[in-house]
mmCIF file of C-alpha atoms in Angstrom:
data_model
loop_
_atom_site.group_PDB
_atom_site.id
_atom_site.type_symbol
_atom_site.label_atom_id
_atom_site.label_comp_id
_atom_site.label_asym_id
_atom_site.label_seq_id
_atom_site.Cartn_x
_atom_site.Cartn_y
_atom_site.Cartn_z
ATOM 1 C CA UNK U 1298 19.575 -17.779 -90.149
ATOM 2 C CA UNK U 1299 22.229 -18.365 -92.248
ATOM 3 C CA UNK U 1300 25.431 -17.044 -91.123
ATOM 4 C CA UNK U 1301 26.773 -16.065 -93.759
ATOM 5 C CA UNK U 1302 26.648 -17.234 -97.636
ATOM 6 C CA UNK U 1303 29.643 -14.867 -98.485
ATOM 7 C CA UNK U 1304 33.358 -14.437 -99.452
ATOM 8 C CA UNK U 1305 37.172 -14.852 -97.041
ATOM 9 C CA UNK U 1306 37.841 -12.132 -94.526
ATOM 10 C CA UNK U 1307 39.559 -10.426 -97.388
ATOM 11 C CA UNK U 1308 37.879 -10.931 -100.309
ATOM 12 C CA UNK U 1309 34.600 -11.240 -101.855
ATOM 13 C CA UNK U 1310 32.761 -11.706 -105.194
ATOM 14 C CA UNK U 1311 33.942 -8.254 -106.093
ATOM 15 C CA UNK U 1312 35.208 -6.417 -103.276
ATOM 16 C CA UNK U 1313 35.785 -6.660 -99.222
ATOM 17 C CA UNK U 1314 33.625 -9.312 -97.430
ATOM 18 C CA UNK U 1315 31.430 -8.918 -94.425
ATOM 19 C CA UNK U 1316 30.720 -12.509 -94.274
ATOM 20 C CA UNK U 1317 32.845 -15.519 -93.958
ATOM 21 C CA UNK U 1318 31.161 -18.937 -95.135
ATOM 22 C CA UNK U 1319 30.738 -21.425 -92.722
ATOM 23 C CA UNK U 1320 32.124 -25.157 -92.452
ATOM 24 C CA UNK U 1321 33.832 -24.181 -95.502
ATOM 25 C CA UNK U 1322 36.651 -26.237 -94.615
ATOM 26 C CA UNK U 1323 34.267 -29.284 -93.925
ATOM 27 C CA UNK U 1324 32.559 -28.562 -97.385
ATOM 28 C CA UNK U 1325 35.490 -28.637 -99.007
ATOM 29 C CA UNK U 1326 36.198 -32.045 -97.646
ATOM 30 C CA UNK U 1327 33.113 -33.314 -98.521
ATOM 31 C CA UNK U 1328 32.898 -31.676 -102.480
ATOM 32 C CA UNK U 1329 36.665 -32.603 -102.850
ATOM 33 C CA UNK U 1330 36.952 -30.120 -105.779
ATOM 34 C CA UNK U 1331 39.660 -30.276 -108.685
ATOM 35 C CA UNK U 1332 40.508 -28.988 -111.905
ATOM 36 C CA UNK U 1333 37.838 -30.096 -114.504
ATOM 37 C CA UNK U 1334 34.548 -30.875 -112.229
ATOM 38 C CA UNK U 1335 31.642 -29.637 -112.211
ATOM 39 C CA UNK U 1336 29.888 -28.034 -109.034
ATOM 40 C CA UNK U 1337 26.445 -26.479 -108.531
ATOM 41 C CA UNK U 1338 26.500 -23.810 -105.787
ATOM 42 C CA UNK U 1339 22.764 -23.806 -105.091
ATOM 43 C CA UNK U 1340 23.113 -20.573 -102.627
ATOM 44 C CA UNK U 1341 25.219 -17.937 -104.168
ATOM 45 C CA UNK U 1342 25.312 -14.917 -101.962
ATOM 46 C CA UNK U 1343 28.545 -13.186 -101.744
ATOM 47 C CA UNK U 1344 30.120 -16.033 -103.757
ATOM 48 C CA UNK U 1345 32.159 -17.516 -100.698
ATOM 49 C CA UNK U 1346 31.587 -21.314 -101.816
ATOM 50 C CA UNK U 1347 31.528 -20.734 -105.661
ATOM 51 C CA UNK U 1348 35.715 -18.776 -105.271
ATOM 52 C CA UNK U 1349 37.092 -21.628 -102.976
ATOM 53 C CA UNK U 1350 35.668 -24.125 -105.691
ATOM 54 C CA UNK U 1351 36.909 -21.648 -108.467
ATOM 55 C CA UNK U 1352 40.453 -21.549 -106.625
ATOM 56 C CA UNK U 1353 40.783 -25.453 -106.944
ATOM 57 C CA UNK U 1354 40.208 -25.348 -110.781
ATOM 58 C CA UNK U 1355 36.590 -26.572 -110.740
ATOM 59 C CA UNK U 1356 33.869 -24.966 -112.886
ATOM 60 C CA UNK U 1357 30.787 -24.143 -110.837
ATOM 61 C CA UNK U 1358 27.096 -23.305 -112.104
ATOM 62 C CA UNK U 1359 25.872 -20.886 -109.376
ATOM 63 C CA UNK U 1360 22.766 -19.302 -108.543
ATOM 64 C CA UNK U 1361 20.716 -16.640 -106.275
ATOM 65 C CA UNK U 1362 17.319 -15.407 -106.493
ATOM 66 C CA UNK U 1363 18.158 -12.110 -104.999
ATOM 67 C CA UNK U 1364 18.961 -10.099 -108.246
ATOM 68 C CA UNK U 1365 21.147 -8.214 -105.435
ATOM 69 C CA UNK U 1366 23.358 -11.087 -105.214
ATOM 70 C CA UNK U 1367 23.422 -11.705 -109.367
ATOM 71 C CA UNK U 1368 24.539 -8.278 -109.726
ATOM 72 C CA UNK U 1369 27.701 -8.530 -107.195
ATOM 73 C CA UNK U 1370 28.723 -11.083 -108.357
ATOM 74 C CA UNK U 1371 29.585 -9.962 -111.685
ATOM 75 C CA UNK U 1372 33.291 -9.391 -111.163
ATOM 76 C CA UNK U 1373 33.997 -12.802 -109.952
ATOM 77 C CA UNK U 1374 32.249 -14.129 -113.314
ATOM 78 C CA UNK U 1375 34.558 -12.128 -114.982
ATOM 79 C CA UNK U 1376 37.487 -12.858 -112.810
ATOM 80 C CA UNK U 1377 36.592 -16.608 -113.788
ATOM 81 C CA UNK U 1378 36.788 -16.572 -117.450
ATOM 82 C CA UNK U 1379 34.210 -18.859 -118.396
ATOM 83 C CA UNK U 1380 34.247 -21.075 -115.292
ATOM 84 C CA UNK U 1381 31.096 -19.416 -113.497
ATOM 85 C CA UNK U 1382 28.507 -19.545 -114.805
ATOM 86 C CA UNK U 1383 25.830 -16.984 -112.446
ATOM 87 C CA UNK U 1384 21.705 -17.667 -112.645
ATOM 88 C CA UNK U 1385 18.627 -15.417 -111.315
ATOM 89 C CA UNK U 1386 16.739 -18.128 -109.920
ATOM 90 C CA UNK U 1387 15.569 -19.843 -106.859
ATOM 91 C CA UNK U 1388 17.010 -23.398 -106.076
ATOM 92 C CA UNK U 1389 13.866 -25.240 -106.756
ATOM 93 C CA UNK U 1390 14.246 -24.648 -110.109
ATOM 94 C CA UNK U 1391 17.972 -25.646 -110.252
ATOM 95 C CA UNK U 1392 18.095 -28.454 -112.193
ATOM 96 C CA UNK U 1393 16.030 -26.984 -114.958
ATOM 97 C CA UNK U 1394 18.391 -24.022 -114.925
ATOM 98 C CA UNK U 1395 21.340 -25.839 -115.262
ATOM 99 C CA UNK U 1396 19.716 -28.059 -117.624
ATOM 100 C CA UNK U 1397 18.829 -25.290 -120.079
ATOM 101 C CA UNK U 1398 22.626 -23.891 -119.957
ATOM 102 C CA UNK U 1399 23.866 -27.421 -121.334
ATOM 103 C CA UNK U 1400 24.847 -28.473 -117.436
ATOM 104 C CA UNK U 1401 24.624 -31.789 -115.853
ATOM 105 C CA UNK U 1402 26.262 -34.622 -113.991
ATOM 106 C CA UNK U 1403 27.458 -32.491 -111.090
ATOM 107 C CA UNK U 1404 30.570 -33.231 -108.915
ATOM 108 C CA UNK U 1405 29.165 -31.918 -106.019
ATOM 109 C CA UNK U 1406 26.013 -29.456 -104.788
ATOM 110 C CA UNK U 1407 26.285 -27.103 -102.092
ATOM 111 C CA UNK U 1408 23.320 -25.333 -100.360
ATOM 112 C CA UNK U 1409 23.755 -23.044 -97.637
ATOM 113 C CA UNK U 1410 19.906 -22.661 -96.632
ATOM 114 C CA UNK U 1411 18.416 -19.680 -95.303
ATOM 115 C CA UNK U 1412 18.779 -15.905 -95.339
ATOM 116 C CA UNK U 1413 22.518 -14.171 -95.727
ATOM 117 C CA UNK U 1414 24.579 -11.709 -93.959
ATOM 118 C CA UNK U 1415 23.990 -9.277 -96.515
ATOM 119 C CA UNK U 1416 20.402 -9.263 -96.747
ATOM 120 C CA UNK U 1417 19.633 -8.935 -92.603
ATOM 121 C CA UNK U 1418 22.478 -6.137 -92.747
ATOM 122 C CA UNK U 1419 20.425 -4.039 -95.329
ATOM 123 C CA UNK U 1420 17.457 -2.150 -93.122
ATOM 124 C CA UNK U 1421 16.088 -1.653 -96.853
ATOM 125 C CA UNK U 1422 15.301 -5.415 -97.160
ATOM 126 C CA UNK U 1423 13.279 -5.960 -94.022
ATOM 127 C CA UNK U 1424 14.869 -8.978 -92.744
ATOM 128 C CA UNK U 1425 16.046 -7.940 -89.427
ATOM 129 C CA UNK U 1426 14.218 -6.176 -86.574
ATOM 130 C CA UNK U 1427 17.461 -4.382 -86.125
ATOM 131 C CA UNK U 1428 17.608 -1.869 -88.382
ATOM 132 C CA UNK U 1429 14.257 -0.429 -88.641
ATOM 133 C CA UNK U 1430 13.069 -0.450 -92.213
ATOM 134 C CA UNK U 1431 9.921 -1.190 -94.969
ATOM 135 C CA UNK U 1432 8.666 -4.818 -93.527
ATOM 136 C CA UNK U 1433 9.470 -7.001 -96.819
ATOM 137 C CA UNK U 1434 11.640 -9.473 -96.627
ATOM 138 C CA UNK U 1435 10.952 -10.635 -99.911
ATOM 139 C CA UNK U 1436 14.386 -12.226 -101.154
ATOM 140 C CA UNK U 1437 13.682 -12.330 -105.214
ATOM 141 C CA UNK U 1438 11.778 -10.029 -107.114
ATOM 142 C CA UNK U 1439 7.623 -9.944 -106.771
ATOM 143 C CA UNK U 1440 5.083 -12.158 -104.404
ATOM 144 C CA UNK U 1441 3.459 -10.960 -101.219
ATOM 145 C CA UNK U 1442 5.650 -8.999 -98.796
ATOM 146 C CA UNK U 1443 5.684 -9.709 -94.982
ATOM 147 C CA UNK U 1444 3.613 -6.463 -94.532
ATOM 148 C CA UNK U 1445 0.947 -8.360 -97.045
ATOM 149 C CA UNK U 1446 0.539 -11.126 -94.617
ATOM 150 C CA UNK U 1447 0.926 -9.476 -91.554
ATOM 151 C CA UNK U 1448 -1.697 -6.800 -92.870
ATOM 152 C CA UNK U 1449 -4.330 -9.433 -94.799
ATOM 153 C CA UNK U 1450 -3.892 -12.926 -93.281
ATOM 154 C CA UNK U 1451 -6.466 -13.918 -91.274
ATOM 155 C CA UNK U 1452 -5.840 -14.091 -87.386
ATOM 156 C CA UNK U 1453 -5.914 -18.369 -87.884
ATOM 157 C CA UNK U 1454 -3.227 -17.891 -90.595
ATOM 158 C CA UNK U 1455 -1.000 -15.602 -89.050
ATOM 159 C CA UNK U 1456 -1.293 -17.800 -85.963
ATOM 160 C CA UNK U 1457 -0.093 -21.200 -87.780
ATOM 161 C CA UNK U 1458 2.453 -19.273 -89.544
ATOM 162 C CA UNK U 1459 4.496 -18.134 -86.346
ATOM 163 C CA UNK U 1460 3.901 -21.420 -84.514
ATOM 164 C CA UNK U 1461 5.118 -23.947 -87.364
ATOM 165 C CA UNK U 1462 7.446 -21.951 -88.892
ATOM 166 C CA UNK U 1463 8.655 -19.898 -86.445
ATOM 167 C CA UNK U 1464 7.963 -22.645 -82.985
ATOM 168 C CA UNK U 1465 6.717 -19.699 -81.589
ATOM 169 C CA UNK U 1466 5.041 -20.564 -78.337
ATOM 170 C CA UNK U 1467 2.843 -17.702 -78.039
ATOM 171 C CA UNK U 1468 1.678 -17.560 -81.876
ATOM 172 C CA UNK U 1469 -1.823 -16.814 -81.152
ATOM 173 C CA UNK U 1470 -1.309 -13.871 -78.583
ATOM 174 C CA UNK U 1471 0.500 -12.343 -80.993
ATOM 175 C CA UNK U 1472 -1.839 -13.211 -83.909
ATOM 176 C CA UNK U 1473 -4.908 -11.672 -81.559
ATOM 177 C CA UNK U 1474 -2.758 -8.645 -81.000
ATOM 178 C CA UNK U 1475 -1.611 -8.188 -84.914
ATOM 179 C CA UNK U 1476 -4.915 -7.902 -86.011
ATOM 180 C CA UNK U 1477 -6.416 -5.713 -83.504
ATOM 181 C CA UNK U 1478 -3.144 -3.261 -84.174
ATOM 182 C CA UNK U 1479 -3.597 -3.538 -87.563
ATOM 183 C CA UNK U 1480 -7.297 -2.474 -87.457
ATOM 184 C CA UNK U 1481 -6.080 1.001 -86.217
ATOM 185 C CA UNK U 1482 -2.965 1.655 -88.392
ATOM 186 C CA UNK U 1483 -1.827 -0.948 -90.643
ATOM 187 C CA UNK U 1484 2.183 -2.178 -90.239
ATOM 188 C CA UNK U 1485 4.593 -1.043 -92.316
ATOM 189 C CA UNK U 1486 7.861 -1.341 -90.561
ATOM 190 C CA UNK U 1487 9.861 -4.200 -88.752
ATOM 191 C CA UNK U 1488 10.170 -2.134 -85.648
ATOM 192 C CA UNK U 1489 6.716 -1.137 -85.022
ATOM 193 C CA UNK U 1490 6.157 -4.863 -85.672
ATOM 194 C CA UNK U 1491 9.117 -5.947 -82.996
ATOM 195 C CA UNK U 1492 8.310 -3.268 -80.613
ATOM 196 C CA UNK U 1493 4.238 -4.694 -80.567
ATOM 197 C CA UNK U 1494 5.545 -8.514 -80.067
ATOM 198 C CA UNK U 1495 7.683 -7.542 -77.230
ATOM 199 C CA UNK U 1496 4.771 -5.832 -75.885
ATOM 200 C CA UNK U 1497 2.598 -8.117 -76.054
ATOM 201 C CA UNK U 1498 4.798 -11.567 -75.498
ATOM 202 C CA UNK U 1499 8.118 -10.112 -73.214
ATOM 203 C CA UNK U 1500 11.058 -11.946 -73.365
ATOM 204 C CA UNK U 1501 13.316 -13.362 -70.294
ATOM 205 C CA UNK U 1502 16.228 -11.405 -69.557
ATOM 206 C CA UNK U 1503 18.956 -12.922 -71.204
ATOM 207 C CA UNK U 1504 16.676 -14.580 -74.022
ATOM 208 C CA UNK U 1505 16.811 -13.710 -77.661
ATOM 209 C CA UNK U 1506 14.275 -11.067 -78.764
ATOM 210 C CA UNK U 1507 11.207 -12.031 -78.454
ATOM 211 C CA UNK U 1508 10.423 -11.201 -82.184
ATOM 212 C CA UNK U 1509 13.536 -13.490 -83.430
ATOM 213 C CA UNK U 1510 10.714 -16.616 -83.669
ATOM 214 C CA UNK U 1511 7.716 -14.328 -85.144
ATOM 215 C CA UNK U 1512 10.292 -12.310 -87.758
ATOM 216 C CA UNK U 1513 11.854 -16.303 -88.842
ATOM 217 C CA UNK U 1514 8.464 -17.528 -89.291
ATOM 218 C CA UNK U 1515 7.009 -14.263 -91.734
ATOM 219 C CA UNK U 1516 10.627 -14.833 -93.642
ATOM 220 C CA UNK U 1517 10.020 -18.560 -94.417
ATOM 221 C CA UNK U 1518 6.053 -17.887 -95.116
ATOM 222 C CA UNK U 1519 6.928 -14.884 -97.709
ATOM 223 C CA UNK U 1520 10.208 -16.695 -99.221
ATOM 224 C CA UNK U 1521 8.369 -20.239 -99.358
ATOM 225 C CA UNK U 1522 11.679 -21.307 -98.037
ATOM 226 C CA UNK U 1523 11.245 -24.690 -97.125
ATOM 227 C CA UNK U 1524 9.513 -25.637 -100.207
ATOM 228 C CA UNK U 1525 12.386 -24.007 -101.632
ATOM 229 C CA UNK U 1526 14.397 -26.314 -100.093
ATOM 230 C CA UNK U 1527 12.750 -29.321 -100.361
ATOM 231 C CA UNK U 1528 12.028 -28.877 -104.251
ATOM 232 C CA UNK U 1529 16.245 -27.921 -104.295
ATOM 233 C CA UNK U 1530 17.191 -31.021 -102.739
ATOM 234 C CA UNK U 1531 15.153 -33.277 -105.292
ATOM 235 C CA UNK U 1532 16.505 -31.105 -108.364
ATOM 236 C CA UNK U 1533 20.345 -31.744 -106.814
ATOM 237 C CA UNK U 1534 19.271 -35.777 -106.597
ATOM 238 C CA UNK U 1535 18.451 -35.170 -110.522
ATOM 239 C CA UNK U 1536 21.665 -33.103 -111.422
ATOM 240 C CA UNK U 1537 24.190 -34.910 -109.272
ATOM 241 C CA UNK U 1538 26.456 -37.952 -111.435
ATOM 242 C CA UNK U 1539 26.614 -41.009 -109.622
ATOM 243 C CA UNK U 1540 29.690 -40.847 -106.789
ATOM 244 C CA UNK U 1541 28.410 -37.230 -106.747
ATOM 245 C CA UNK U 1542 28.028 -35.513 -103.339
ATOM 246 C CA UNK U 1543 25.280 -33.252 -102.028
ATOM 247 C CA UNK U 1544 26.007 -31.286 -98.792
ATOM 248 C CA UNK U 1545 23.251 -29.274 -96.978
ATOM 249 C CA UNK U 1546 24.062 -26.503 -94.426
ATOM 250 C CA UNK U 1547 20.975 -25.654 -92.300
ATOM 251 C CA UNK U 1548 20.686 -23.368 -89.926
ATOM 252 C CA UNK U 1549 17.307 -23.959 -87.669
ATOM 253 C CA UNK U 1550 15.100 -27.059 -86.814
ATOM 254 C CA UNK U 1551 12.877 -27.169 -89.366
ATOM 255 C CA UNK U 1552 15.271 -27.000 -92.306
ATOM 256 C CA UNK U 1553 17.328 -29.402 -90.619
ATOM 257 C CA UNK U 1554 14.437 -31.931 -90.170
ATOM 258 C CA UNK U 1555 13.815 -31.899 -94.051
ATOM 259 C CA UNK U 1556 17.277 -32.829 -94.705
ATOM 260 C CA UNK U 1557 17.742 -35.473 -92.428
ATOM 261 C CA UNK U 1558 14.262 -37.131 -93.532
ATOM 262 C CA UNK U 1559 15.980 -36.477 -97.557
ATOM 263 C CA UNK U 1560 19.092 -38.344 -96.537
ATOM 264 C CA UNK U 1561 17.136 -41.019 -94.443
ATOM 265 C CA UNK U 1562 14.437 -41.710 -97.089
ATOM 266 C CA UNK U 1563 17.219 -41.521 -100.062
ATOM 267 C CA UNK U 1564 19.437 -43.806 -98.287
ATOM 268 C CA UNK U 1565 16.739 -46.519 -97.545
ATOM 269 C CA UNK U 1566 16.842 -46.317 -94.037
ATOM 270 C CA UNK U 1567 14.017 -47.713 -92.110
ATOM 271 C CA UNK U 1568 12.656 -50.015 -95.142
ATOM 272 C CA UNK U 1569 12.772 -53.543 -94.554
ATOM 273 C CA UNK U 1570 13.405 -54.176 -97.958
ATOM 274 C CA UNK U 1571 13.380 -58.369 -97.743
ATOM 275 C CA UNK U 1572 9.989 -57.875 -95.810
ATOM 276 C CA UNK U 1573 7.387 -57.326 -98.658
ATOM 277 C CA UNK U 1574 3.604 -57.876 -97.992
ATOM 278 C CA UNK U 1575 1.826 -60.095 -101.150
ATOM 279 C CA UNK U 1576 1.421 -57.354 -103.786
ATOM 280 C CA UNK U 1577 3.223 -54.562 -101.922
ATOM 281 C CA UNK U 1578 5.725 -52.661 -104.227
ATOM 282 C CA UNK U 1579 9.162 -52.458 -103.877
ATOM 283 C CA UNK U 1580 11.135 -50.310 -102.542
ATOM 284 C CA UNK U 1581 13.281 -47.691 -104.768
ATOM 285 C CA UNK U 1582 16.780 -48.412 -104.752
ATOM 286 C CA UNK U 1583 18.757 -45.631 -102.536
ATOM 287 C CA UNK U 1584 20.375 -42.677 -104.245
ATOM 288 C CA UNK U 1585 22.418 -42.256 -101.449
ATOM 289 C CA UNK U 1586 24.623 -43.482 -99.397
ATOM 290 C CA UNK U 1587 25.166 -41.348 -96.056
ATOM 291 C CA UNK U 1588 27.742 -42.406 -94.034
ATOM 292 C CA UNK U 1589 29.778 -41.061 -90.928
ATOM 293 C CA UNK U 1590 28.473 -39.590 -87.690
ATOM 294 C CA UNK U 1591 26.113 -36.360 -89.004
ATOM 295 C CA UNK U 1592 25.205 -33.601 -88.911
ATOM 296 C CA UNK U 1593 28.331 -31.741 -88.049
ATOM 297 C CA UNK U 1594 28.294 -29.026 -86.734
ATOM 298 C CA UNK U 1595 30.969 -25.758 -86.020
ATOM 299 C CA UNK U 1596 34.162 -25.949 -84.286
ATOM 300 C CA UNK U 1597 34.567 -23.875 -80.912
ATOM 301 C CA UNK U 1598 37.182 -22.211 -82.494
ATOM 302 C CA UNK U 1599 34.368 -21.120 -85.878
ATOM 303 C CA UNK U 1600 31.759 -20.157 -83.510
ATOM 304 C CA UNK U 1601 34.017 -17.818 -81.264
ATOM 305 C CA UNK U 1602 35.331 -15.950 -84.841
ATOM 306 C CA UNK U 1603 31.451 -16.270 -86.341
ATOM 307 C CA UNK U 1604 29.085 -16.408 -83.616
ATOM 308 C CA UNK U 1605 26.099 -16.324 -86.284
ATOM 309 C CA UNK U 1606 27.804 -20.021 -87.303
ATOM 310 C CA UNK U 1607 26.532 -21.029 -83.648
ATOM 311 C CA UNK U 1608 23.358 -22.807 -84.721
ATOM 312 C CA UNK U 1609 24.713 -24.269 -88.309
ATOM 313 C CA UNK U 1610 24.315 -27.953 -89.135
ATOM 314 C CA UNK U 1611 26.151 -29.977 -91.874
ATOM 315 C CA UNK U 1612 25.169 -33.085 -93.956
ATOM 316 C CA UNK U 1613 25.671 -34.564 -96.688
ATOM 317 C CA UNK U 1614 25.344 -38.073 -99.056
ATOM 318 C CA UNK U 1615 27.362 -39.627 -101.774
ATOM 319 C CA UNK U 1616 24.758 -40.293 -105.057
ATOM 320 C CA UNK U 1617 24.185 -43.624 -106.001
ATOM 321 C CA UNK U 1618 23.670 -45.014 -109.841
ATOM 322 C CA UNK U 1619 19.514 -45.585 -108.812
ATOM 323 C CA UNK U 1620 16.979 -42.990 -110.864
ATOM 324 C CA UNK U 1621 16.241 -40.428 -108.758
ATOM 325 C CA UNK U 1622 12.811 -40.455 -106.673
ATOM 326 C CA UNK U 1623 9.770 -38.989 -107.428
ATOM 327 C CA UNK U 1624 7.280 -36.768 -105.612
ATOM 328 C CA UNK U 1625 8.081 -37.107 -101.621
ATOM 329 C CA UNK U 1626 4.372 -36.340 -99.612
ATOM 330 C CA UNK U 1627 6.163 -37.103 -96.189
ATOM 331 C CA UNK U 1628 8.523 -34.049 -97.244
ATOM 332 C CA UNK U 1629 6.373 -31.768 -99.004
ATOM 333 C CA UNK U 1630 4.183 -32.188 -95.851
ATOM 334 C CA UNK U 1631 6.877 -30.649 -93.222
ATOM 335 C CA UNK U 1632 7.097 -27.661 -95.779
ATOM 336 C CA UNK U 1633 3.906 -26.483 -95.746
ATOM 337 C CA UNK U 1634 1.223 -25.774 -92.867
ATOM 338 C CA UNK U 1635 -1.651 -27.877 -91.380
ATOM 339 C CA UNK U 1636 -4.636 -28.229 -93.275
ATOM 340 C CA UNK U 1637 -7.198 -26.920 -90.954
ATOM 341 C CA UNK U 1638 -10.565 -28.878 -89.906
ATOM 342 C CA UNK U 1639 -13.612 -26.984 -90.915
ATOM 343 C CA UNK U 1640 -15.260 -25.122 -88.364
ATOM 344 C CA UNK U 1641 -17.803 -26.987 -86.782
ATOM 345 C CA UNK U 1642 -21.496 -25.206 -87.319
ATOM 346 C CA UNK U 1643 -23.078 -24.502 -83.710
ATOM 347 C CA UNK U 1644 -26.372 -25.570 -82.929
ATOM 348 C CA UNK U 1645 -29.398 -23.977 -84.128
#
């Protein structure tokens, strides 16, 4: 979960901050910003990223698909005077956004993956099991909700949805349990939905909840969020100007696994590229270089003042001159589920 994709202790887009950005300090490193570049802030939120690049004279294309987000950060746009320019849209579609608003070449691209502060602190939204509220979690506007799934997904569905995206070891209890609940009064809230996980699969004592795993999983099913994410990275390979730098703060295992395959495929690692079998194609050129020892992660010092920066992992590339790839399988293949065999037809 993503710690927090929001403003300085002090100040955010627009008023006081709940949320302080993490590894901004390493970001900053990495994007180098000055007056005149051009950065792409993939992951608005509370506009943390976009003001420290703002502060250093840079002019940053930004954007959110929570319409929540758009609308609070109107007074920073303002405050900017021309250099922020704010989009409604999710960060697979960056590059066409940017595109259409006479934006390219980027300096730098930031993504801080996953959901913010704000969201899990607004019962409203659904996000956290919490603050008992409506079970959505939707981040943008429209698309099924988590109650939709939890509700109409079959119990094979619901099952492969809480053990790959959530790694949640007892997925199918809790699938068999959902839908024989949900037979006798449909769910419609996250705690009735907590309080029937940790019924049915009981934590340790000391453990997280035992609906952390089961509440991640519905939250990347509804949001698509690792598609998101892996159809974000290409776009920023597209946008970025060679010498360019992408940096990708993740925040659990399976986002981190997409971008360290991105970086590792994009940087030509593993390819033997003097090694060709007769009538084998060539490898693409890398358009990146990754260098230093990655990911990074928090200081001690971060994690005691943020504890939700505990899990958060940093890295990044430098782009390279070479086009930019095109359609990934091996990626698109850790964002989506299994295919499942067909069910074998019993004897007659």
């Amino acid at each position: 979960m993503t710690p927090g994709r929001g403003g300085r202790e002090t100040l955010a887009a627009g008023g006081p901050a709940r949320h302080v950005p993490v590894l901004r300090a390493e970001i900053l490193k990495i994007a180098d910003p000055r007056e005149g570049g051009l950065y792409l802030d993939a992951t608005f939120g509370a506009g943390g990223y976009s003001r420290a690049l703002l502060e250093r004279g840079g002019t940053v294309v930004a954007l959110d698909r929570d319409p929540r987000a758009i609308a609070g950060g109107a007074p920073l746009v303002s405050e900017a005077q021309g250099r922020l320019t704010l989009i409604e849209a999710p960060f697979s579609r960056l590059a066409e956004a940017a595109a259409a608003r006479g934006f390219s070449g980027f300096d730098a691209a930031l993504f801080d993956v996953g959901v913010s502060s704000m969201q899990l602190d607004e019962a409203e939204r659904g996000f956290s099991f919490r603050l008992d509220g409506p079970l959505d979690m939707r981040m943008g506007i429209g698309g099924r909700s988590a109650a939709d799934i939890v509700n109409g997904a079959s119990e094979a569905e619901l099952a492969d949805i809480l053990y790959y995206f959530g790694e949640e070891r007892a997925s199918r209890r809790i699938a068999r349990a959902i839908v024989a609940d949900r037979a006798k009064k449909p769910f419609e809230t996250t705690g009735a939905l907590a309080a029937m996980i940790a019924r049915v699969a009981p934590g340790k004592p000391g453990e997280v909840h035992p609906a952390t795993r089961s509440f991640q999983a519905l939250r990347i099913a509804v949001n698509d969020e690792l598609g998101e994410l892996v159809a974000g990275l290409a776009g920023a390979e597209a946008a970025l100007k060679p010498g360019g730098r992408l940096a990708v703060v993740t925040f659990h295992s399976l986002e981190d696994r997409i971008a360290k395959l991105f970086f590792a495929r994009r940087a030509g690692r593993g390819q033997a590229r003097s090694r060709r079998l007769p009538g084998e194609p060539e490898a693409p050129a890398p358009t990146f270089e990754v260098t230093g020892p990655q990911p990074i992660a928090p200081s001690v010092a971060e994690v005691e003042a943020n504890p939700r920066a505990r899990s958060a992992k940093l890295r990044w590339g430098t782009r390279t001159s070479a086009p930019a790839f095109a359609s990934d399988a091996e990626l698109s293949a850790l964002a989506t589920l299994p295919a499942r065999a067909p069910a074998r037809r019993g004897k007659a």
